[in-house]
Coordinates of C-alpha atoms in Angstrom, one line a residue:
S1 CA 81.6 -9.0 27.6
S2 CA 82.1 -5.8 25.9
G3 CA 82.8 -1.8 26.6
I4 CA 80.9 0.6 24.3
N5 CA 79.7 3.9 24.3
A6 CA 79.2 7.1 22.2
E7 CA 82.5 8.5 20.8
Y8 CA 85.0 10.2 23.0
G9 CA 83.8 8.7 26.2
G10 CA 87.1 7.4 27.6
K11 CA 86.4 4.1 26.5
S12 CA 89.7 2.9 25.2
T13 CA 91.6 4.5 28.0
F14 CA 89.8 2.3 30.2
F15 CA 90.4 -0.6 28.1
N16 CA 94.1 0.1 28.1
V17 CA 94.2 0.2 31.7
L18 CA 91.9 -2.8 32.1
C19 CA 94.4 -4.9 30.1
K20 CA 97.6 -3.3 31.1
Q21 CA 98.3 -3.0 27.2
S22 CA 98.5 0.0 24.9
I23 CA 96.0 0.0 22.3
P24 CA 95.7 3.3 20.4
A25 CA 93.6 5.7 22.4
E26 CA 94.3 8.7 20.5
N27 CA 91.4 11.4 20.2
F28 CA 90.6 10.5 16.8
P29 CA 86.9 9.4 15.2
F30 CA 86.6 5.7 14.9
C31 CA 90.0 4.9 15.8
T32 CA 89.3 1.4 17.3
I33 CA 87.8 -0.2 14.0
D34 CA 88.7 -3.7 14.9
P35 CA 87.6 -4.6 18.4
N36 CA 90.4 -5.6 20.3
E37 CA 90.0 -8.3 22.8
S38 CA 91.6 -9.1 25.8
R39 CA 91.4 -11.5 28.7
V40 CA 91.7 -10.0 32.1
S41 CA 91.9 -12.4 35.3
V42 CA 89.0 -11.9 37.4
P43 CA 90.3 -10.9 40.7
D44 CA 89.6 -13.5 43.9
E45 CA 90.9 -13.5 47.4
R46 CA 89.9 -17.3 47.4
F47 CA 92.4 -17.9 44.5
D48 CA 95.0 -16.0 46.0
W49 CA 94.8 -17.9 49.4
L50 CA 94.7 -21.2 47.6
C51 CA 97.6 -20.4 45.5
D52 CA 99.5 -19.1 48.7
H53 CA 98.3 -22.2 50.4
F54 CA 99.5 -24.9 48.0
K55 CA 102.1 -23.0 46.4
P56 CA 101.8 -24.9 42.9
P57 CA 104.0 -23.7 40.1
S58 CA 100.9 -23.6 37.7
K59 CA 98.3 -20.7 38.6
V60 CA 95.3 -20.4 36.4
P61 CA 92.8 -17.7 37.4
A62 CA 89.2 -17.4 35.8
Y63 CA 89.1 -14.9 32.9
L64 CA 86.7 -12.1 31.6
S65 CA 87.1 -11.6 27.9
V66 CA 86.8 -7.6 27.4
V67 CA 86.2 -6.1 23.8
D68 CA 86.9 -2.6 23.0
I69 CA 84.4 -1.6 20.3
A70 CA 84.3 1.4 18.2
G71 CA 82.1 4.1 19.8
L72 CA 78.6 4.4 18.7
V73 CA 77.2 7.6 17.0
R74 CA 73.8 8.7 16.2
G75 CA 72.7 7.1 12.9
A76 CA 74.9 3.8 13.4
S77 CA 72.0 1.5 12.6
E78 CA 71.8 3.1 9.1
G79 CA 75.7 2.8 8.6
E80 CA 77.0 6.2 9.9
G81 CA 80.2 6.1 11.6
L82 CA 81.4 2.4 11.7
G83 CA 77.8 1.9 11.7
N84 CA 76.8 -1.5 10.8
A85 CA 80.4 -3.4 11.5
F86 CA 80.2 -1.9 14.9
L87 CA 76.7 -3.2 15.8
S88 CA 77.7 -6.7 14.4
H89 CA 80.8 -6.8 17.0
I90 CA 78.2 -6.0 19.7
G91 CA 76.4 -9.1 18.4
G92 CA 79.2 -11.1 19.2
C93 CA 79.5 -10.2 22.9
D94 CA 77.4 -11.4 25.9
A95 CA 77.1 -8.4 28.0
I96 CA 77.7 -4.6 27.7
F97 CA 79.8 -2.2 29.5
S98 CA 77.9 1.1 28.8
M99 CA 80.5 3.9 29.4
M100 CA 79.0 7.1 30.6
R101 CA 81.3 10.4 30.2
V102 CA 80.9 12.8 32.9
F103 CA 84.3 14.3 32.8
D104 CA 85.0 17.7 31.0
D105 CA 88.4 17.9 29.1
P106 CA 88.8 20.4 26.6
D107 CA 91.4 18.0 24.7
V108 CA 89.0 15.2 24.3
T109 CA 86.3 16.5 22.2
H110 CA 82.7 15.3 22.2
V111 CA 81.1 14.1 18.9
D112 CA 77.8 15.9 19.9
G113 CA 79.4 18.9 21.6
E114 CA 78.8 19.2 25.3
V115 CA 79.1 16.4 27.8
D116 CA 75.6 15.0 28.2
P117 CA 76.0 11.3 29.4
L118 CA 71.9 10.8 29.5
R119 CA 71.8 11.9 25.7
D120 CA 74.9 9.7 24.9
T121 CA 73.0 6.5 26.5
E122 CA 69.7 7.3 24.8
T123 CA 71.7 7.7 21.6
I124 CA 73.6 4.1 22.1
F125 CA 70.0 2.3 23.2
Q126 CA 68.0 3.9 20.5
E127 CA 70.4 2.6 17.8
L128 CA 70.5 -0.9 19.4
R129 CA 66.8 -1.0 19.5
L130 CA 66.6 -0.2 15.7
K131 CA 69.1 -2.7 14.7
D132 CA 67.0 -5.2 16.5
I133 CA 63.7 -4.1 14.7
E134 CA 65.4 -4.1 11.6
Y135 CA 66.9 -7.9 12.3
L136 CA 63.1 -8.6 13.4
T137 CA 61.3 -7.5 10.5
N138 CA 63.7 -9.6 8.1
N139 CA 63.1 -12.8 10.5
I140 CA 59.4 -12.3 11.0
E141 CA 59.2 -12.2 7.3
K142 CA 60.7 -15.6 7.0
V143 CA 59.2 -17.2 10.0
G144 CA 55.8 -15.6 8.4
K145 CA 55.9 -17.8 5.3
V146 CA 56.2 -21.0 7.5
V147 CA 53.2 -20.0 9.8
A148 CA 51.3 -19.1 6.9
R149 CA 51.9 -22.6 5.2
M150 CA 51.9 -24.8 8.4
G151 CA 49.1 -22.8 10.6
D152 CA 48.6 -24.5 14.0
K153 CA 50.6 -27.4 12.9
D154 CA 54.3 -25.9 13.6
K155 CA 53.6 -24.8 17.4
V156 CA 57.2 -23.7 17.5
A157 CA 57.3 -21.4 14.7
K158 CA 53.9 -20.0 15.8
N159 CA 55.2 -19.3 19.2
E160 CA 58.4 -17.8 17.5
Y161 CA 56.3 -15.7 14.9
E162 CA 54.1 -14.2 17.9
T163 CA 57.2 -13.6 20.2
M164 CA 58.9 -11.6 17.3
L165 CA 55.9 -9.4 16.7
K166 CA 55.6 -8.6 20.2
A167 CA 59.3 -7.7 20.7
R168 CA 59.2 -5.7 17.6
D169 CA 55.9 -3.6 19.0
L170 CA 57.9 -3.4 22.5
L171 CA 61.1 -2.2 20.6
K172 CA 58.9 0.6 18.7
D173 CA 57.6 2.0 21.7
G174 CA 61.2 2.7 23.0
K175 CA 61.5 -0.4 25.3
D176 CA 64.5 -3.1 25.3
V177 CA 63.9 -6.5 25.2
R178 CA 65.7 -7.2 28.6
K179 CA 63.4 -4.9 30.5
C180 CA 60.2 -6.7 29.5
T181 CA 58.7 -9.5 31.1
W182 CA 58.4 -12.9 29.1
S183 CA 56.9 -16.4 29.4
N184 CA 59.2 -19.1 29.4
K185 CA 57.9 -20.2 25.9
E186 CA 58.8 -16.6 24.4
I187 CA 62.0 -16.6 26.2
E188 CA 62.9 -20.2 24.4
A189 CA 61.9 -18.2 21.1
L190 CA 64.2 -15.1 22.0
N191 CA 66.9 -17.3 22.9
K192 CA 67.4 -18.2 19.4
H193 CA 67.9 -14.7 18.1
L194 CA 70.2 -13.2 20.8
L195 CA 68.8 -9.3 20.3
L196 CA 71.3 -6.5 21.2
T197 CA 68.6 -5.3 23.7
S198 CA 68.4 -8.3 25.6
K199 CA 72.2 -8.4 26.6
P200 CA 72.8 -7.6 30.2
V201 CA 74.2 -3.8 30.8
I202 CA 76.7 -2.6 33.4
Y203 CA 76.9 1.3 33.4
L204 CA 80.4 2.6 34.0
I205 CA 80.2 6.3 35.1
N206 CA 83.7 7.7 33.8
M207 CA 84.5 10.6 36.2
G208 CA 87.2 13.4 36.4
E209 CA 89.8 12.7 38.9
K210 CA 88.9 15.1 41.3
D211 CA 85.2 14.6 41.2
Y212 CA 85.7 10.8 41.8
I213 CA 88.1 11.4 44.8
K214 CA 85.5 13.7 46.3
K215 CA 82.7 11.2 45.3
K216 CA 80.8 14.3 44.0
G217 CA 79.7 15.3 40.6
K218 CA 76.8 17.0 39.0
W219 CA 75.7 14.1 36.9
L220 CA 76.0 11.5 39.6
L221 CA 72.3 12.0 41.0
K222 CA 70.8 12.7 37.7
I223 CA 72.3 9.5 36.1
K224 CA 71.1 7.3 39.1
K225 CA 67.5 8.8 38.9
Y226 CA 67.7 8.3 35.1
L227 CA 68.7 4.6 35.6
D228 CA 65.8 4.0 38.4
E229 CA 63.3 5.3 36.1
N230 CA 64.6 3.5 32.8
D231 CA 66.6 0.3 34.2
P232 CA 65.7 -0.2 37.6
G233 CA 68.1 -2.6 39.5
A234 CA 70.9 -2.0 36.8
T235 CA 74.4 -1.8 38.4
M236 CA 76.1 1.4 38.2
I237 CA 80.0 1.8 38.8
P238 CA 81.6 5.0 39.1
F239 CA 85.2 5.2 38.4
S240 CA 87.7 7.7 36.8
G241 CA 89.5 6.5 33.9
A242 CA 92.2 9.2 34.4
L243 CA 93.0 8.2 37.9
E244 CA 93.4 4.5 36.9
Q245 CA 95.8 5.6 34.3
R246 CA 97.7 7.5 36.8
L247 CA 97.9 4.5 39.0
L248 CA 99.2 2.1 36.0
D249 CA 101.7 5.0 35.0
D250 CA 103.4 5.1 38.3
P251 CA 102.9 2.0 40.2
D252 CA 105.6 2.9 42.8
N253 CA 103.5 5.9 44.0
A254 CA 100.0 4.3 43.5
K255 CA 99.5 3.1 47.1
T256 CA 100.6 6.4 48.5
F257 CA 98.4 8.3 46.1
L258 CA 95.2 6.4 47.3
E259 CA 95.9 6.4 50.8
E260 CA 96.8 10.3 50.8
N261 CA 93.7 11.1 48.8
K262 CA 91.5 8.4 50.8
T263 CA 90.3 6.8 47.8
Q264 CA 90.7 3.6 45.8
S265 CA 90.7 1.9 42.3
N266 CA 87.4 0.6 41.0
L267 CA 88.8 -1.7 38.4
D268 CA 88.5 -5.1 40.5
K269 CA 84.7 -4.4 41.1
I270 CA 84.3 -3.5 37.4
I271 CA 85.8 -7.1 36.3
V272 CA 84.0 -9.2 39.2
Q273 CA 80.6 -7.4 38.2
G274 CA 81.3 -7.8 34.4
F275 CA 81.9 -11.7 35.1
K276 CA 78.8 -11.9 37.3
A277 CA 76.7 -10.3 34.6
L278 CA 77.4 -13.0 32.3
G279 CA 75.9 -15.6 34.9
L280 CA 79.2 -17.3 35.4
E281 CA 81.0 -18.6 38.4
Y282 CA 83.9 -21.0 38.8
F283 CA 85.0 -23.9 40.8
F284 CA 88.4 -24.9 41.8
T285 CA 90.9 -27.8 41.1
V286 CA 93.8 -27.8 43.6
G287 CA 97.0 -29.5 44.1
A288 CA 100.9 -29.2 44.4
D289 CA 101.2 -28.9 40.7
E290 CA 98.4 -26.5 39.9
V291 CA 95.6 -24.4 41.2
R292 CA 92.8 -23.6 38.6
A293 CA 89.3 -21.8 38.4
W294 CA 87.0 -23.4 36.0
T295 CA 84.5 -21.3 34.6
I296 CA 81.0 -22.5 34.4
Q297 CA 77.2 -21.1 34.0
K298 CA 75.4 -21.1 37.1
H299 CA 73.3 -24.2 37.8
T300 CA 75.9 -26.5 35.8
K301 CA 75.3 -30.1 37.0
A302 CA 78.6 -32.1 38.2
P303 CA 79.4 -34.0 35.1
Q304 CA 79.1 -30.9 32.9
A305 CA 81.5 -29.1 35.3
A306 CA 83.8 -32.1 35.1
G307 CA 83.6 -32.0 31.1
K308 CA 85.2 -28.5 31.4
I309 CA 88.3 -30.3 32.7
H310 CA 88.3 -32.7 29.9
S311 CA 85.3 -34.7 28.0
D312 CA 86.5 -38.2 29.4
M313 CA 85.4 -36.8 32.5
E314 CA 81.9 -36.0 31.8
R315 CA 81.8 -39.1 29.5
G316 CA 83.2 -41.4 32.3
F317 CA 81.8 -39.4 35.3
I318 CA 81.2 -41.5 38.6
K319 CA 81.1 -39.0 41.4
A320 CA 82.6 -35.8 42.6
E321 CA 84.5 -35.4 45.7
V322 CA 83.6 -31.6 47.0
Y323 CA 84.5 -29.7 49.8
K324 CA 84.1 -25.8 50.4
Y325 CA 87.0 -23.1 50.1
E326 CA 86.0 -22.1 53.7
D327 CA 86.6 -25.8 54.9
I328 CA 90.2 -25.5 53.8
V329 CA 90.5 -22.1 55.2
E330 CA 89.6 -23.5 58.7
H331 CA 90.9 -27.0 58.9
K332 CA 94.2 -26.0 56.7
S333 CA 94.6 -29.6 54.9
E334 CA 92.4 -32.2 52.9
A335 CA 93.1 -34.5 55.5
A336 CA 91.6 -32.4 58.3
V337 CA 88.6 -31.4 56.2
K338 CA 88.1 -35.1 55.7
A339 CA 88.4 -36.1 59.5
A340 CA 86.1 -32.8 60.4
G341 CA 83.5 -34.7 57.9
R342 CA 83.5 -31.9 55.5
Y343 CA 84.6 -33.8 52.4
R344 CA 81.7 -34.8 50.5
M345 CA 80.6 -37.5 47.6
E346 CA 78.2 -36.1 45.1
G347 CA 76.6 -37.5 42.0
K348 CA 75.7 -36.5 38.7
N349 CA 72.6 -34.5 39.9
Y350 CA 74.9 -32.1 42.2
E351 CA 74.8 -28.7 41.0
V352 CA 78.1 -27.2 41.5
Q353 CA 78.4 -24.1 43.8
D354 CA 80.7 -21.2 43.2
G355 CA 84.0 -21.6 45.1
D356 CA 83.4 -25.4 45.5
I357 CA 86.9 -27.2 45.3
L358 CA 86.2 -30.6 43.3
M359 CA 88.3 -33.8 42.6
I360 CA 86.5 -35.9 39.9
K361 CA 86.3 -39.4 39.9
F362 CA 85.7 -40.9 36.4
N363 CA 86.2 -44.3 34.3
V364 CA 86.1 -44.6 30.4
T365 CA 87.3 -47.6 28.7
D366 CA 90.3 -45.9 27.0
A367 CA 91.5 -43.8 30.2
K368 CA 92.9 -44.8 33.3
K369 CA 90.6 -44.2 36.6
K370 CA 92.0 -41.0 38.1

């Protein structure tokens, strides 16, 4: 996942807090040239409960990789600011946190003068569209040569060519690829190219501390209206980088401050939503030695889930023994879960569900049966 925005939106401050590590966030143009990547653990009460219950020495939660990329300025697609390097860094991410600055701070200058989050967002996505158009134009030329030579004989190339032409026309009309309707065949063609405007986006509204505590700000309704019109159904999360920094700097008084001001941190929500935007979930393996969350794509079948633990488990998959997190909470032990008839055997077509607790039975010639 990735955090981006126009310059000076508070992105690196947010990233520092998120990862509890200090990466330079000085107010200096283009100071985050190399993307700083960090893994943050995904907060989950189920994982905490399982660790508390089994008390293992090893506890491995699910992680979200977050990349802090230099902010974007107008003209980046033509090399302004950090231009092309920035856009290639975004290409390596699976989803985008788009930071919308709504706080006023005379010490944090804005690259375009006054604060205007709608203009900033337009700048970002226009630059991403321009980069996608440039990318498609190059590839349309390449695939076009194959189509000219093969005609209808190469149906895959023809479909890819027509899909890319359609995508380029939509981008030229100011539409992002992820907001358009595509057939399954077209999606297959687009998946080969991982266009910047096809990535899921979560909008983070970076507010001043006072406005965030009051849950008021002149931009909130304007942003909501803008997103309803331009990106219906998008996830929008207000937070305050200044507040999060305060909580991190003074952990002893954090709880008291939140209670006195009747407010809360939104960091956990941001991490969880980032994880969901990637279409990810996880299952657990539990025991006296280790409680671990294993990240998988939604709709993963049991053998492929087992392969996340070890390739032998996928190769020699026999069955998965499965129960739900809710079952162990209710019955308190695996023996009681079995006695209650909640312990199931599932075969190779079973689709693993978020929060399943698995034990894999497998057998390969060079590995002992587990």
